[in-house]
One Martini backbone bead per residue (centre of mass of N, CA, C, O) as a GRO file, in nm:
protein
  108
    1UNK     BB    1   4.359   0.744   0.059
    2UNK     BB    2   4.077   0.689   0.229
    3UNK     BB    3   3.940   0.374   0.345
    4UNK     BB    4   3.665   0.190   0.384
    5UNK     BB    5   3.562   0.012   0.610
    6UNK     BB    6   3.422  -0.320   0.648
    7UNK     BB    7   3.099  -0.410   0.738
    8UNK     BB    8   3.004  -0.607   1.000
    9UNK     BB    9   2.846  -0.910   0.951
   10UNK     BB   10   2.685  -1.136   1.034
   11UNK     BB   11   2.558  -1.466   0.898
   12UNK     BB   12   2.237  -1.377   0.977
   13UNK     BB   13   2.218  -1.127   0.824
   14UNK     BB   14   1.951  -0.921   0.655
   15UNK     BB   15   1.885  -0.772   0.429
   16UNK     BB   16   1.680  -0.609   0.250
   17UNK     BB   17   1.593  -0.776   0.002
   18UNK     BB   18   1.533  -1.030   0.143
   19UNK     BB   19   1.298  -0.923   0.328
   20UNK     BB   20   1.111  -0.818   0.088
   21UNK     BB   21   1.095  -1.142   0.028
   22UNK     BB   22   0.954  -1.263   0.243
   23UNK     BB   23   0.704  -1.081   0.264
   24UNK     BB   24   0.590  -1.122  -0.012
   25UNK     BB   25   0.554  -1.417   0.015
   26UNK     BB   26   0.334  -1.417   0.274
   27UNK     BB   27   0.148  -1.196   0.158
   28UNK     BB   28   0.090  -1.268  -0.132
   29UNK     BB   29  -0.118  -1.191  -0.379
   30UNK     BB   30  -0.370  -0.993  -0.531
   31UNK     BB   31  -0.574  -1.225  -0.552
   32UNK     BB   32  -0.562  -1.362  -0.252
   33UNK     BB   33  -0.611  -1.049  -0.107
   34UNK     BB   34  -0.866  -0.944  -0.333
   35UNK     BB   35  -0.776  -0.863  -0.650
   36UNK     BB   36  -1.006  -0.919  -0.880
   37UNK     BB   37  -1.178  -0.920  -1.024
   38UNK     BB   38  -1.438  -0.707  -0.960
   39UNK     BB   39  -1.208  -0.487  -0.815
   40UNK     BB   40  -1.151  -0.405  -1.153
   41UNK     BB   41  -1.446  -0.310  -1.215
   42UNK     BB   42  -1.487  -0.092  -0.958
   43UNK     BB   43  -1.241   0.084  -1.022
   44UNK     BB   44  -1.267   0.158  -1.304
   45UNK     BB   45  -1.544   0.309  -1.224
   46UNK     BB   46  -1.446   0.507  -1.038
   47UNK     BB   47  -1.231   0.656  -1.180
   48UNK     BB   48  -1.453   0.785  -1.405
   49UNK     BB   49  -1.581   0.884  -1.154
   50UNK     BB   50  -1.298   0.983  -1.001
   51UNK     BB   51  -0.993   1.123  -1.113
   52UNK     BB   52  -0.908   1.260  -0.851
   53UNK     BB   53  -0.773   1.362  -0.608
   54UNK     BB   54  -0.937   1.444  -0.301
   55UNK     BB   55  -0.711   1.608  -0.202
   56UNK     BB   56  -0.695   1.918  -0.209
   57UNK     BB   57  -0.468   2.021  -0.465
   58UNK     BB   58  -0.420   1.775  -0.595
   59UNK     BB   59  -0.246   1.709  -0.926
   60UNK     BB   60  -0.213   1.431  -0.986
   61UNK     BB   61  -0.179   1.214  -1.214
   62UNK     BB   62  -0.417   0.965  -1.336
   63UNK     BB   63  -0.158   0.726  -1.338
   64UNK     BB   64  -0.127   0.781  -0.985
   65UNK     BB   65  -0.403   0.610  -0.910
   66UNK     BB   66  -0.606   0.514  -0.624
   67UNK     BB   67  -0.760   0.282  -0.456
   68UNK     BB   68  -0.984   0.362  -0.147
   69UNK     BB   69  -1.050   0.218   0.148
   70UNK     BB   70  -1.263   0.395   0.426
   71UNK     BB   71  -1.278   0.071   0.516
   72UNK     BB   72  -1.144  -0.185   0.591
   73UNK     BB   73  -1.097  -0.507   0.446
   74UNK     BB   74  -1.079  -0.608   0.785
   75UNK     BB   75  -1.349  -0.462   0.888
   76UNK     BB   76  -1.519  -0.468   0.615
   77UNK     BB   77  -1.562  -0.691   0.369
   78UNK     BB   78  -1.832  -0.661   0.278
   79UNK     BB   79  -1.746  -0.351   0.128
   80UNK     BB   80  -1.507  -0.412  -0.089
   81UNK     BB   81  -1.769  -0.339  -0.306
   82UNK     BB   82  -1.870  -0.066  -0.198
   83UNK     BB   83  -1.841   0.234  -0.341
   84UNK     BB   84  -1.894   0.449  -0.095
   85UNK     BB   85  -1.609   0.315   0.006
   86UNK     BB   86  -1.388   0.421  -0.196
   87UNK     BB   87  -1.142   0.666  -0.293
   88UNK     BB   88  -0.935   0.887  -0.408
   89UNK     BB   89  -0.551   0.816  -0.453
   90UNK     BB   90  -0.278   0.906  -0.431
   91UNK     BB   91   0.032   0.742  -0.383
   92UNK     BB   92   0.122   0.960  -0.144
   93UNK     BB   93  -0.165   0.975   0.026
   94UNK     BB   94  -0.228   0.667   0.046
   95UNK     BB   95   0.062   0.581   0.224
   96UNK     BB   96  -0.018   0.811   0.450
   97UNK     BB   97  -0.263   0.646   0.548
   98UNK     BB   98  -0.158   0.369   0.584
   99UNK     BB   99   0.093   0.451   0.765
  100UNK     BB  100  -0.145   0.505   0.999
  101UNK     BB  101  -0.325   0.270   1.030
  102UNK     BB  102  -0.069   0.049   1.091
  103UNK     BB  103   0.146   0.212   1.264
  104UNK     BB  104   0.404   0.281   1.184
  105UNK     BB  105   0.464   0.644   1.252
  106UNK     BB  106   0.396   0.642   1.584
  107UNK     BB  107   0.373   0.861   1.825
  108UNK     BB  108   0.447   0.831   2.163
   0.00000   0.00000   0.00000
């Protein structure tokens, strides 16, 4: 039965575990970030007053729902608390909306 040859990596290279522990390091806590309490009380009261993903037809169970800011809290931080500011989106709509924000995903 044929086996699979050992595949050559350099010992500069690092693996996936290694660079995503590496990102997380740089990156900082969400405390850093500014998800402080005040954060987690304007989040909490948005969530009870708009329970629901906003993007019509999506059923995501309400255990599964981030709260996302449609001004970015790097080009708005005075908002970074204002309700206004707010909507209500699941974890794969939020996903998809950060990766267009960010262009990971940016068809040239």
């Amino acid at each position: 039965m044929p086996v699979r040859p050992p595949v050559f990596r350099p010992r500069w290279h690092k693996g996936e575990d290694q660079r995503r522990r590496e990102f997380d390091a740089k990156r900082g806590s969400a405390r850093q970030r500014g998800y402080d309490t005040a954060w987690e009380k304007v989040r909490a009261r948005h969530l009870v007053l708009h329970p629901t993903c906003c993007v019509p037809g999506c059923r995501t169970p309400t255990d599964r729902l981030n709260v996302d800011h449609i001004e970015s809290v790097r080009e708005s931080p005075e908002r970074r608390l204002d309700p206004t500011n707010l909507r209500t989106l699941c974890q794969s709509h939020h996903s998809a909306r950060t990766s267009r924000d960010h262009s990971w995903n940016r068809k040239i």
